[in-house]
Amino acid sequence: MSFQKIGVVGSGIMGSGVTEVAATTGASVLVCSRTTERADAVLVAIDQSLARQVEKGKRDVEEAAEVRRRITATTEVKDLAECDFVMETVVEDLSVKLELFATLGSVVAPTTVIATCTSTLPVIDLAMQVEHPERVCGVHFFNPVTVMALVEVVRPISASDDTIDAAIDFVRACGKEPIEVKDQAGFIVNALLFPYLNNAVRILEQGVATREGIDAAMKGGCGFPMGPFALLDLVGLDTSLAILDALYAEYADANFAPVPLLRRMVSAGQLGRKSGAGFYQYPR
Ligand SMILES: NC(=O)c1ccc[n+]([C@@H]2O[C@H](COP(=O)([O-])OP(=O)(O)OC[C@H]3O[C@@H](n4cnc5c(N)ncnc54)[C@H](O)[C@@H]3O)[C@@H](O)[C@H]2O)c1
Protein backbone atom coordinates (compact mmCIF):
# COMPACT_ATOMS: atom_id res chain seq x y z
CA MET A 1 0.00 0.00 0.00
CA SER A 2 1.46 3.40 -0.88
CA PHE A 3 0.08 6.67 0.43
CA GLN A 4 -1.16 9.25 -2.09
CA LYS A 5 -2.00 12.16 0.17
CA ILE A 6 0.06 12.71 3.30
CA GLY A 7 -0.62 15.20 6.08
CA VAL A 8 2.13 16.41 8.43
CA VAL A 9 1.09 18.23 11.61
CA GLY A 10 3.73 20.51 13.17
CA SER A 11 6.21 22.79 11.49
CA GLY A 12 9.26 22.64 13.75
CA ILE A 13 12.57 20.90 13.11
CA MET A 14 10.96 17.51 12.43
CA GLY A 15 7.82 18.75 10.66
CA SER A 16 9.89 20.49 8.03
CA GLY A 17 12.15 17.48 7.39
CA VAL A 18 9.34 14.92 7.40
CA THR A 19 7.31 17.04 4.94
CA GLU A 20 10.24 17.17 2.55
CA VAL A 21 11.09 13.45 2.62
CA ALA A 22 7.40 12.49 2.44
CA ALA A 23 7.14 14.51 -0.80
CA THR A 24 10.03 12.50 -2.29
CA THR A 25 7.76 9.40 -2.20
CA GLY A 26 5.62 10.93 -4.99
CA ALA A 27 2.68 11.68 -2.66
CA SER A 28 1.22 15.14 -2.28
CA VAL A 29 1.97 16.50 1.18
CA LEU A 30 -0.04 19.01 3.19
CA VAL A 31 1.81 20.45 6.20
CA CYS A 32 -0.37 21.85 8.97
CA SER A 33 0.93 24.60 11.23
CA ARG A 34 -0.79 26.71 13.88
CA THR A 35 0.04 30.05 12.23
CA THR A 36 0.50 31.29 8.66
CA GLU A 37 3.93 32.68 9.68
CA ARG A 38 5.11 29.19 10.69
CA ALA A 39 3.51 27.62 7.62
CA ASP A 40 5.37 30.12 5.41
CA ALA A 41 8.60 29.54 7.37
CA VAL A 42 8.42 25.78 6.87
CA LEU A 43 8.03 26.22 3.10
CA VAL A 44 11.05 28.57 3.07
CA ALA A 45 13.07 26.01 5.10
CA ILE A 46 12.17 23.30 2.57
CA ASP A 47 13.12 25.58 -0.37
CA GLN A 48 16.51 26.18 1.27
CA SER A 49 17.03 22.49 1.99
CA LEU A 50 16.21 21.49 -1.60
CA ALA A 51 18.49 24.25 -2.95
CA ARG A 52 21.35 22.91 -0.78
CA GLN A 53 20.81 19.41 -2.20
CA VAL A 54 20.93 20.77 -5.75
CA GLU A 55 24.15 22.67 -4.92
CA LYS A 56 25.71 19.49 -3.54
CA GLY A 57 24.63 17.52 -6.63
CA LYS A 58 22.32 15.22 -4.63
CA ARG A 59 19.28 16.19 -6.76
CA ASP A 60 18.90 17.89 -10.11
CA VAL A 61 16.95 21.13 -10.38
CA GLU A 62 13.90 19.55 -12.03
CA GLU A 63 13.67 16.80 -9.40
CA ALA A 64 13.88 19.35 -6.57
CA ALA A 65 11.18 21.48 -8.23
CA GLU A 66 8.96 18.40 -8.61
CA VAL A 67 9.33 17.56 -4.88
CA ARG A 68 8.53 21.17 -3.95
CA ARG A 69 5.43 21.27 -6.22
CA ARG A 70 3.90 18.41 -4.20
CA ILE A 71 4.01 20.41 -0.93
CA THR A 72 1.34 22.82 0.29
CA ALA A 73 0.63 24.30 3.72
CA THR A 74 -2.45 25.02 5.81
CA THR A 75 -3.32 26.27 9.28
CA GLU A 76 -6.51 24.15 9.52
CA VAL A 77 -6.39 20.57 10.82
CA LYS A 78 -9.72 19.93 9.06
CA ASP A 79 -7.92 20.32 5.71
CA LEU A 80 -6.27 16.95 6.43
CA ALA A 81 -9.63 15.17 5.96
CA GLU A 82 -8.65 13.69 2.57
CA CYS A 83 -5.26 12.35 3.69
CA ASP A 84 -4.67 8.60 3.72
CA PHE A 85 -1.69 9.03 6.07
CA VAL A 86 -1.04 11.66 8.75
CA MET A 87 2.27 12.14 10.58
CA GLU A 88 2.17 14.07 13.84
CA THR A 89 5.37 16.04 14.64
CA VAL A 90 4.28 18.51 17.33
CA VAL A 91 6.03 19.32 20.59
CA GLU A 92 7.07 16.41 22.86
CA ASP A 93 4.23 16.99 25.36
CA LEU A 94 1.78 14.18 26.05
CA SER A 95 -1.22 16.43 26.75
CA VAL A 96 -0.71 18.34 23.46
CA LYS A 97 -0.36 15.11 21.47
CA LEU A 98 -3.39 13.48 23.17
CA GLU A 99 -5.58 16.44 22.24
CA LEU A 100 -4.25 16.46 18.69
CA PHE A 101 -4.91 12.73 18.21
CA ALA A 102 -8.49 13.15 19.45
CA THR A 103 -8.95 15.96 16.89
CA LEU A 104 -7.30 13.98 14.09
CA GLY A 105 -9.51 10.99 14.87
CA SER A 106 -12.58 13.11 14.29
CA VAL A 107 -11.23 14.70 11.08
CA VAL A 108 -9.72 11.91 8.97
CA ALA A 109 -11.33 8.79 7.52
CA PRO A 110 -11.46 5.66 9.75
CA THR A 111 -8.97 3.96 7.43
CA THR A 112 -6.38 6.75 7.53
CA VAL A 113 -3.12 5.59 9.13
CA ILE A 114 -1.97 8.02 11.83
CA ALA A 115 1.64 8.04 13.04
CA THR A 116 3.49 9.94 15.72
CA CYS A 117 7.09 11.13 15.56
CA THR A 118 7.38 11.01 19.36
CA SER A 119 10.82 10.22 20.75
CA THR A 120 9.65 8.66 24.01
CA LEU A 121 5.94 9.02 24.76
CA PRO A 122 3.66 5.94 24.91
CA VAL A 123 2.22 5.44 21.42
CA ILE A 124 -0.57 3.32 22.90
CA ASP A 125 -1.92 6.36 24.80
CA LEU A 126 -2.17 8.27 21.52
CA ALA A 127 -3.73 5.29 19.71
CA MET A 128 -6.49 5.06 22.32
CA GLN A 129 -7.62 8.62 21.46
CA VAL A 130 -9.00 7.52 18.08
CA GLU A 131 -11.56 5.08 16.84
CA HIS A 132 -9.83 2.07 15.30
CA PRO A 133 -6.60 2.35 17.31
CA GLU A 134 -5.17 -0.44 15.17
CA ARG A 135 -4.29 2.19 12.51
CA VAL A 136 -1.91 4.11 14.83
CA CYS A 137 1.85 3.55 15.14
CA GLY A 138 5.09 5.45 15.69
CA VAL A 139 7.32 6.54 12.80
CA HIS A 140 10.36 7.97 14.56
CA PHE A 141 12.57 9.82 12.10
CA PHE A 142 15.95 11.18 13.19
CA ASN A 143 17.32 14.70 12.96
CA PRO A 144 18.25 16.00 10.39
CA VAL A 145 15.52 14.02 8.63
CA THR A 146 16.88 14.52 5.12
CA VAL A 147 20.26 13.12 6.15
CA MET A 148 19.69 10.37 8.73
CA ALA A 149 19.08 6.89 7.31
CA LEU A 150 17.30 5.22 10.23
CA VAL A 151 13.60 5.33 11.12
CA GLU A 152 12.21 3.41 14.11
CA VAL A 153 8.74 2.02 13.32
CA VAL A 154 7.05 1.69 16.69
CA ARG A 155 4.42 -1.00 17.21
CA PRO A 156 1.99 -0.28 20.06
CA ILE A 157 0.18 -3.40 21.30
CA SER A 158 -2.98 -2.18 19.51
CA ALA A 159 -1.46 -1.87 15.99
CA SER A 160 -2.47 -4.14 13.13
CA ASP A 161 0.09 -5.82 10.88
CA ASP A 162 -1.36 -3.82 7.96
CA THR A 163 -0.56 -0.56 9.76
CA ILE A 164 3.02 -1.59 10.52
CA ASP A 165 3.52 -2.89 6.97
CA ALA A 166 2.18 0.37 5.50
CA ALA A 167 4.48 2.42 7.77
CA ILE A 168 7.48 0.29 6.76
CA ASP A 169 6.62 0.71 3.07
CA PHE A 170 6.34 4.48 3.58
CA VAL A 171 9.73 4.63 5.32
CA ARG A 172 11.36 2.66 2.50
CA ALA A 173 9.69 4.93 -0.09
CA CYS A 174 11.33 7.87 1.75
CA GLY A 175 14.68 6.18 1.07
CA LYS A 176 15.19 5.30 4.75
CA GLU A 177 15.92 2.10 6.64
CA PRO A 178 13.04 1.01 8.93
CA ILE A 179 13.64 -0.90 12.16
CA GLU A 180 10.58 -2.22 13.97
CA VAL A 181 10.57 -1.66 17.71
CA LYS A 182 8.28 -2.22 20.68
CA ASP A 183 6.36 0.72 22.17
CA GLN A 184 8.65 1.28 25.15
CA ALA A 185 10.01 4.71 26.16
CA GLY A 186 13.03 5.77 24.11
CA PHE A 187 12.62 2.79 21.74
CA ILE A 188 16.18 1.73 20.85
CA VAL A 189 18.18 4.81 20.03
CA ASN A 190 17.04 7.29 22.67
CA ALA A 191 16.94 4.68 25.44
CA LEU A 192 20.67 4.15 24.80
CA LEU A 193 21.64 7.69 23.76
CA PHE A 194 20.05 9.84 26.46
CA PRO A 195 21.81 8.43 29.54
CA TYR A 196 25.04 9.31 27.70
CA LEU A 197 23.89 12.86 26.86
CA ASN A 198 22.58 13.40 30.40
CA ASN A 199 25.84 12.19 31.93
CA ALA A 200 27.77 14.54 29.65
CA VAL A 201 25.83 17.45 31.21
CA ARG A 202 26.54 15.96 34.65
CA ILE A 203 30.32 15.90 34.17
CA LEU A 204 30.21 19.40 32.71
CA GLU A 205 28.33 20.53 35.83
CA GLN A 206 30.98 18.78 37.99
CA GLY A 207 33.72 20.73 36.18
CA VAL A 208 35.48 17.64 34.84
CA ALA A 209 36.26 19.43 31.55
CA THR A 210 34.95 22.23 29.36
CA ARG A 211 32.05 21.58 26.95
CA GLU A 212 34.53 21.94 24.06
CA GLY A 213 36.84 19.45 25.76
CA ILE A 214 34.06 16.90 26.33
CA ASP A 215 32.83 17.26 22.72
CA ALA A 216 36.38 16.87 21.37
CA ALA A 217 36.95 13.83 23.62
CA MET A 218 33.87 11.97 22.37
CA LYS A 219 34.67 12.77 18.72
CA GLY A 220 38.35 11.88 18.97
CA GLY A 221 38.05 9.04 21.48
CA CYS A 222 34.91 7.31 20.24
CA GLY A 223 34.80 8.36 16.60
CA PHE A 224 31.39 10.05 17.08
CA PRO A 225 30.57 12.58 14.33
CA MET A 226 29.65 15.21 16.92
CA GLY A 227 30.10 15.63 20.66
CA PRO A 228 27.24 15.47 23.21
CA PHE A 229 26.76 19.24 23.55
CA ALA A 230 26.67 19.86 19.80
CA LEU A 231 24.13 17.03 19.59
CA LEU A 232 21.98 18.34 22.47
CA ASP A 233 21.90 21.76 20.76
CA LEU A 234 20.87 20.09 17.48
CA VAL A 235 18.08 18.04 19.08
CA GLY A 236 16.82 21.01 21.12
CA LEU A 237 17.28 21.27 24.89
CA ASP A 238 13.53 21.44 25.53
CA THR A 239 12.95 18.28 23.49
CA SER A 240 15.91 16.60 25.24
CA LEU A 241 14.50 17.49 28.66
CA ALA A 242 11.06 16.16 27.68
CA ILE A 243 12.70 12.93 26.45
CA LEU A 244 14.60 12.47 29.74
CA ASP A 245 11.48 13.22 31.81
CA ALA A 246 9.52 10.59 29.84
CA LEU A 247 12.34 8.04 30.17
CA TYR A 248 12.57 8.66 33.91
CA ALA A 249 8.79 8.36 34.26
CA GLU A 250 8.91 4.96 32.53
CA TYR A 251 12.01 3.40 34.15
CA ALA A 252 12.70 5.39 37.38
CA ASP A 253 16.41 4.91 36.61
CA ALA A 254 18.73 7.65 37.96
CA ASN A 255 20.62 7.77 34.64
CA PHE A 256 17.47 9.24 33.08
CA ALA A 257 16.80 11.86 35.78
CA PRO A 258 17.57 15.15 34.00
CA VAL A 259 20.63 16.92 35.37
CA PRO A 260 19.53 20.27 36.94
CA LEU A 261 21.68 22.36 34.57
CA LEU A 262 19.66 21.10 31.59
CA ARG A 263 16.37 22.09 33.21
CA ARG A 264 17.75 25.52 34.17
CA MET A 265 18.91 26.17 30.59
CA VAL A 266 15.45 25.30 29.24
CA SER A 267 13.85 27.64 31.82
CA ALA A 268 16.24 30.36 30.57
CA GLY A 269 15.06 29.82 26.98
CA GLN A 270 18.44 28.40 25.94
CA LEU A 271 17.05 25.69 23.66
CA GLY A 272 20.02 25.12 21.34
CA ARG A 273 20.23 25.89 17.63
CA LYS A 274 16.54 26.70 17.28
CA SER A 275 16.72 29.58 19.82
CA GLY A 276 20.20 30.77 18.78
CA ALA A 277 21.85 29.71 22.07
CA GLY A 278 22.32 26.51 24.03
CA PHE A 279 25.64 25.01 25.05
CA TYR A 280 27.03 27.01 22.11
CA GLN A 281 25.96 30.25 20.38
CA TYR A 282 24.41 30.21 16.89
CA PRO A 283 24.55 33.62 15.20
CA ARG A 284 21.38 34.32 13.17
N1 LIG B 1 14.51 17.34 17.58
C1 LIG B 1 14.86 16.08 17.35
O1 LIG B 1 16.07 15.76 17.23
C2 LIG B 1 13.81 15.00 17.21
C3 LIG B 1 14.17 13.78 16.61
C4 LIG B 1 13.18 12.78 16.46
C5 LIG B 1 11.90 13.01 16.91
N2 LIG B 1 11.59 14.19 17.51
C6 LIG B 1 10.21 14.37 17.97
O2 LIG B 1 9.52 15.15 17.00
C7 LIG B 1 8.52 15.95 17.65
C8 LIG B 1 8.74 17.41 17.30
O3 LIG B 1 10.06 17.79 17.72
P1 LIG B 1 10.81 19.04 17.05
O4 LIG B 1 12.25 18.86 17.36
O5 LIG B 1 10.35 19.21 15.63
O6 LIG B 1 10.26 20.24 17.95
P2 LIG B 1 10.15 21.80 17.58
O7 LIG B 1 10.18 22.51 18.89
O8 LIG B 1 11.13 22.18 16.52
O9 LIG B 1 8.68 21.89 16.92
C9 LIG B 1 7.53 21.62 17.67
C10 LIG B 1 6.30 21.95 16.87
O10 LIG B 1 5.16 21.76 17.73
C11 LIG B 1 4.33 22.89 17.61
N3 LIG B 1 3.62 23.08 18.88
C12 LIG B 1 4.12 23.53 20.05
N4 LIG B 1 3.16 23.58 20.98
C13 LIG B 1 2.03 23.16 20.38
C14 LIG B 1 0.68 23.01 20.80
N5 LIG B 1 0.33 23.32 22.04
N6 LIG B 1 -0.22 22.54 19.89
C15 LIG B 1 0.16 22.23 18.62
N7 LIG B 1 1.41 22.36 18.17
C16 LIG B 1 2.33 22.82 19.04
C17 LIG B 1 5.28 24.05 17.34
O11 LIG B 1 4.59 25.14 16.78
C18 LIG B 1 6.24 23.39 16.36
O12 LIG B 1 5.67 23.38 15.05
C19 LIG B 1 8.62 15.63 19.14
O13 LIG B 1 7.71 14.63 19.46
C20 LIG B 1 10.05 15.13 19.28
O14 LIG B 1 10.24 14.27 20.38
C21 LIG B 1 12.51 15.22 17.65
Coordinates of C-alpha atoms and ligand atoms in Angstrom, one line a residue:
M1 CA 0.0 0.0 0.0
S2 CA 1.5 3.4 -0.9
F3 CA 0.1 6.7 0.4
Q4 CA -1.2 9.2 -2.1
K5 CA -2.0 12.2 0.2
I6 CA 0.1 12.7 3.3
G7 CA -0.6 15.2 6.1
V8 CA 2.1 16.4 8.4
V9 CA 1.1 18.2 11.6
G10 CA 3.7 20.5 13.2
S11 CA 6.2 22.8 11.5
G12 CA 9.3 22.6 13.7
I13 CA 12.6 20.9 13.1
M14 CA 11.0 17.5 12.4
G15 CA 7.8 18.8 10.7
S16 CA 9.9 20.5 8.0
G17 CA 12.2 17.5 7.4
V18 CA 9.3 14.9 7.4
T19 CA 7.3 17.0 4.9
E20 CA 10.2 17.2 2.6
V21 CA 11.1 13.5 2.6
A22 CA 7.4 12.5 2.4
A23 CA 7.1 14.5 -0.8
T24 CA 10.0 12.5 -2.3
T25 CA 7.8 9.4 -2.2
G26 CA 5.6 10.9 -5.0
A27 CA 2.7 11.7 -2.7
S28 CA 1.2 15.1 -2.3
V29 CA 2.0 16.5 1.2
L30 CA 0.0 19.0 3.2
V31 CA 1.8 20.5 6.2
C32 CA -0.4 21.9 9.0
S33 CA 0.9 24.6 11.2
R34 CA -0.8 26.7 13.9
T35 CA 0.0 30.0 12.2
T36 CA 0.5 31.3 8.7
E37 CA 3.9 32.7 9.7
R38 CA 5.1 29.2 10.7
A39 CA 3.5 27.6 7.6
D40 CA 5.4 30.1 5.4
A41 CA 8.6 29.5 7.4
V42 CA 8.4 25.8 6.9
L43 CA 8.0 26.2 3.1
V44 CA 11.1 28.6 3.1
A45 CA 13.1 26.0 5.1
I46 CA 12.2 23.3 2.6
D47 CA 13.1 25.6 -0.4
Q48 CA 16.5 26.2 1.3
S49 CA 17.0 22.5 2.0
L50 CA 16.2 21.5 -1.6
A51 CA 18.5 24.3 -3.0
R52 CA 21.4 22.9 -0.8
Q53 CA 20.8 19.4 -2.2
V54 CA 20.9 20.8 -5.8
E55 CA 24.1 22.7 -4.9
K56 CA 25.7 19.5 -3.5
G57 CA 24.6 17.5 -6.6
K58 CA 22.3 15.2 -4.6
R59 CA 19.3 16.2 -6.8
D60 CA 18.9 17.9 -10.1
V61 CA 17.0 21.1 -10.4
E62 CA 13.9 19.5 -12.0
E63 CA 13.7 16.8 -9.4
A64 CA 13.9 19.4 -6.6
A65 CA 11.2 21.5 -8.2
E66 CA 9.0 18.4 -8.6
V67 CA 9.3 17.6 -4.9
R68 CA 8.5 21.2 -3.9
R69 CA 5.4 21.3 -6.2
R70 CA 3.9 18.4 -4.2
I71 CA 4.0 20.4 -0.9
T72 CA 1.3 22.8 0.3
A73 CA 0.6 24.3 3.7
T74 CA -2.5 25.0 5.8
T75 CA -3.3 26.3 9.3
E76 CA -6.5 24.2 9.5
V77 CA -6.4 20.6 10.8
K78 CA -9.7 19.9 9.1
D79 CA -7.9 20.3 5.7
L80 CA -6.3 17.0 6.4
A81 CA -9.6 15.2 6.0
E82 CA -8.7 13.7 2.6
C83 CA -5.3 12.3 3.7
D84 CA -4.7 8.6 3.7
F85 CA -1.7 9.0 6.1
V86 CA -1.0 11.7 8.8
M87 CA 2.3 12.1 10.6
E88 CA 2.2 14.1 13.8
T89 CA 5.4 16.0 14.6
V90 CA 4.3 18.5 17.3
V91 CA 6.0 19.3 20.6
E92 CA 7.1 16.4 22.9
D93 CA 4.2 17.0 25.4
L94 CA 1.8 14.2 26.0
S95 CA -1.2 16.4 26.8
V96 CA -0.7 18.3 23.5
K97 CA -0.4 15.1 21.5
L98 CA -3.4 13.5 23.2
E99 CA -5.6 16.4 22.2
L100 CA -4.2 16.5 18.7
F101 CA -4.9 12.7 18.2
A102 CA -8.5 13.2 19.4
T103 CA -9.0 16.0 16.9
L104 CA -7.3 14.0 14.1
G105 CA -9.5 11.0 14.9
S106 CA -12.6 13.1 14.3
V107 CA -11.2 14.7 11.1
V108 CA -9.7 11.9 9.0
A109 CA -11.3 8.8 7.5
P110 CA -11.5 5.7 9.7
T111 CA -9.0 4.0 7.4
T112 CA -6.4 6.8 7.5
V113 CA -3.1 5.6 9.1
I114 CA -2.0 8.0 11.8
A115 CA 1.6 8.0 13.0
T116 CA 3.5 9.9 15.7
C117 CA 7.1 11.1 15.6
T118 CA 7.4 11.0 19.4
S119 CA 10.8 10.2 20.8
T120 CA 9.6 8.7 24.0
L121 CA 5.9 9.0 24.8
P122 CA 3.7 5.9 24.9
V123 CA 2.2 5.4 21.4
I124 CA -0.6 3.3 22.9
D125 CA -1.9 6.4 24.8
L126 CA -2.2 8.3 21.5
A127 CA -3.7 5.3 19.7
M128 CA -6.5 5.1 22.3
Q129 CA -7.6 8.6 21.5
V130 CA -9.0 7.5 18.1
E131 CA -11.6 5.1 16.8
H132 CA -9.8 2.1 15.3
P133 CA -6.6 2.4 17.3
E134 CA -5.2 -0.4 15.2
R135 CA -4.3 2.2 12.5
V136 CA -1.9 4.1 14.8
C137 CA 1.9 3.6 15.1
G138 CA 5.1 5.5 15.7
V139 CA 7.3 6.5 12.8
H140 CA 10.4 8.0 14.6
F141 CA 12.6 9.8 12.1
F142 CA 15.9 11.2 13.2
N143 CA 17.3 14.7 13.0
P144 CA 18.3 16.0 10.4
V145 CA 15.5 14.0 8.6
T146 CA 16.9 14.5 5.1
V147 CA 20.3 13.1 6.2
M148 CA 19.7 10.4 8.7
A149 CA 19.1 6.9 7.3
L150 CA 17.3 5.2 10.2
V151 CA 13.6 5.3 11.1
E152 CA 12.2 3.4 14.1
V153 CA 8.7 2.0 13.3
V154 CA 7.1 1.7 16.7
R155 CA 4.4 -1.0 17.2
P156 CA 2.0 -0.3 20.1
I157 CA 0.2 -3.4 21.3
S158 CA -3.0 -2.2 19.5
A159 CA -1.5 -1.9 16.0
S160 CA -2.5 -4.1 13.1
D161 CA 0.1 -5.8 10.9
D162 CA -1.4 -3.8 8.0
T163 CA -0.6 -0.6 9.8
I164 CA 3.0 -1.6 10.5
D165 CA 3.5 -2.9 7.0
A166 CA 2.2 0.4 5.5
A167 CA 4.5 2.4 7.8
I168 CA 7.5 0.3 6.8
D169 CA 6.6 0.7 3.1
F170 CA 6.3 4.5 3.6
V171 CA 9.7 4.6 5.3
R172 CA 11.4 2.7 2.5
A173 CA 9.7 4.9 -0.1
C174 CA 11.3 7.9 1.7
G175 CA 14.7 6.2 1.1
K176 CA 15.2 5.3 4.8
E177 CA 15.9 2.1 6.6
P178 CA 13.0 1.0 8.9
I179 CA 13.6 -0.9 12.2
E180 CA 10.6 -2.2 14.0
V181 CA 10.6 -1.7 17.7
K182 CA 8.3 -2.2 20.7
D183 CA 6.4 0.7 22.2
Q184 CA 8.7 1.3 25.1
A185 CA 10.0 4.7 26.2
G186 CA 13.0 5.8 24.1
F187 CA 12.6 2.8 21.7
I188 CA 16.2 1.7 20.8
V189 CA 18.2 4.8 20.0
N190 CA 17.0 7.3 22.7
A191 CA 16.9 4.7 25.4
L192 CA 20.7 4.1 24.8
L193 CA 21.6 7.7 23.8
F194 CA 20.1 9.8 26.5
P195 CA 21.8 8.4 29.5
Y196 CA 25.0 9.3 27.7
L197 CA 23.9 12.9 26.9
N198 CA 22.6 13.4 30.4
N199 CA 25.8 12.2 31.9
A200 CA 27.8 14.5 29.7
V201 CA 25.8 17.4 31.2
R202 CA 26.5 16.0 34.7
I203 CA 30.3 15.9 34.2
L204 CA 30.2 19.4 32.7
E205 CA 28.3 20.5 35.8
Q206 CA 31.0 18.8 38.0
G207 CA 33.7 20.7 36.2
V208 CA 35.5 17.6 34.8
A209 CA 36.3 19.4 31.5
T210 CA 34.9 22.2 29.4
R211 CA 32.1 21.6 26.9
E212 CA 34.5 21.9 24.1
G213 CA 36.8 19.4 25.8
I214 CA 34.1 16.9 26.3
D215 CA 32.8 17.3 22.7
A216 CA 36.4 16.9 21.4
A217 CA 36.9 13.8 23.6
M218 CA 33.9 12.0 22.4
K219 CA 34.7 12.8 18.7
G220 CA 38.3 11.9 19.0
G221 CA 38.0 9.0 21.5
C222 CA 34.9 7.3 20.2
G223 CA 34.8 8.4 16.6
F224 CA 31.4 10.1 17.1
P225 CA 30.6 12.6 14.3
M226 CA 29.7 15.2 16.9
G227 CA 30.1 15.6 20.7
P228 CA 27.2 15.5 23.2
F229 CA 26.8 19.2 23.5
A230 CA 26.7 19.9 19.8
L231 CA 24.1 17.0 19.6
L232 CA 22.0 18.3 22.5
D233 CA 21.9 21.8 20.8
L234 CA 20.9 20.1 17.5
V235 CA 18.1 18.0 19.1
G236 CA 16.8 21.0 21.1
L237 CA 17.3 21.3 24.9
D238 CA 13.5 21.4 25.5
T239 CA 13.0 18.3 23.5
S240 CA 15.9 16.6 25.2
L241 CA 14.5 17.5 28.7
A242 CA 11.1 16.2 27.7
I243 CA 12.7 12.9 26.5
L244 CA 14.6 12.5 29.7
D245 CA 11.5 13.2 31.8
A246 CA 9.5 10.6 29.8
L247 CA 12.3 8.0 30.2
Y248 CA 12.6 8.7 33.9
A249 CA 8.8 8.4 34.3
E250 CA 8.9 5.0 32.5
Y251 CA 12.0 3.4 34.1
A252 CA 12.7 5.4 37.4
D253 CA 16.4 4.9 36.6
A254 CA 18.7 7.6 38.0
N255 CA 20.6 7.8 34.6
F256 CA 17.5 9.2 33.1
A257 CA 16.8 11.9 35.8
P258 CA 17.6 15.2 34.0
V259 CA 20.6 16.9 35.4
P260 CA 19.5 20.3 36.9
L261 CA 21.7 22.4 34.6
L262 CA 19.7 21.1 31.6
R263 CA 16.4 22.1 33.2
R264 CA 17.7 25.5 34.2
M265 CA 18.9 26.2 30.6
V266 CA 15.5 25.3 29.2
S267 CA 13.9 27.6 31.8
A268 CA 16.2 30.4 30.6
G269 CA 15.1 29.8 27.0
Q270 CA 18.4 28.4 25.9
L271 CA 17.1 25.7 23.7
G272 CA 20.0 25.1 21.3
R273 CA 20.2 25.9 17.6
K274 CA 16.5 26.7 17.3
S275 CA 16.7 29.6 19.8
G276 CA 20.2 30.8 18.8
A277 CA 21.9 29.7 22.1
G278 CA 22.3 26.5 24.0
F279 CA 25.6 25.0 25.0
Y280 CA 27.0 27.0 22.1
Q281 CA 26.0 30.3 20.4
Y282 CA 24.4 30.2 16.9
P283 CA 24.6 33.6 15.2
R284 CA 21.4 34.3 13.2
Ligands
LIG1 N1 14.5 17.3 17.6 C1 14.9 16.1 17.3 O1 16.1 15.8 17.2 C2 13.8 15.0 17.2 C3 14.2 13.8 16.6 C4 13.2 12.8 16.5 C5 11.9 13.0 16.9 N2 11.6 14.2 17.5 C6 10.2 14.4 18.0 O2 9.5 15.1 17.0 C7 8.5 15.9 17.6 C8 8.7 17.4 17.3 O3 10.1 17.8 17.7 P1 10.8 19.0 17.0 O4 12.2 18.9 17.4 O5 10.4 19.2 15.6 O6 10.3 20.2 17.9 P2 10.2 21.8 17.6 O7 10.2 22.5 18.9 O8 11.1 22.2 16.5 O9 8.7 21.9 16.9 C9 7.5 21.6 17.7 C10 6.3 22.0 16.9 O10 5.2 21.8 17.7 C11 4.3 22.9 17.6 N3 3.6 23.1 18.9 C12 4.1 23.5 20.1 N4 3.2 23.6 21.0 C13 2.0 23.2 20.4 C14 0.7 23.0 20.8 N5 0.3 23.3 22.0 N6 -0.2 22.5 19.9 C15 0.2 22.2 18.6 N7 1.4 22.4 18.2 C16 2.3 22.8 19.0 C17 5.3 24.0 17.3 O11 4.6 25.1 16.8 C18 6.2 23.4 16.4 O12 5.7 23.4 15.1 C19 8.6 15.6 19.1 O13 7.7 14.6 19.5 C20 10.1 15.1 19.3 O14 10.2 14.3 20.4 C21 12.5 15.2 17.6

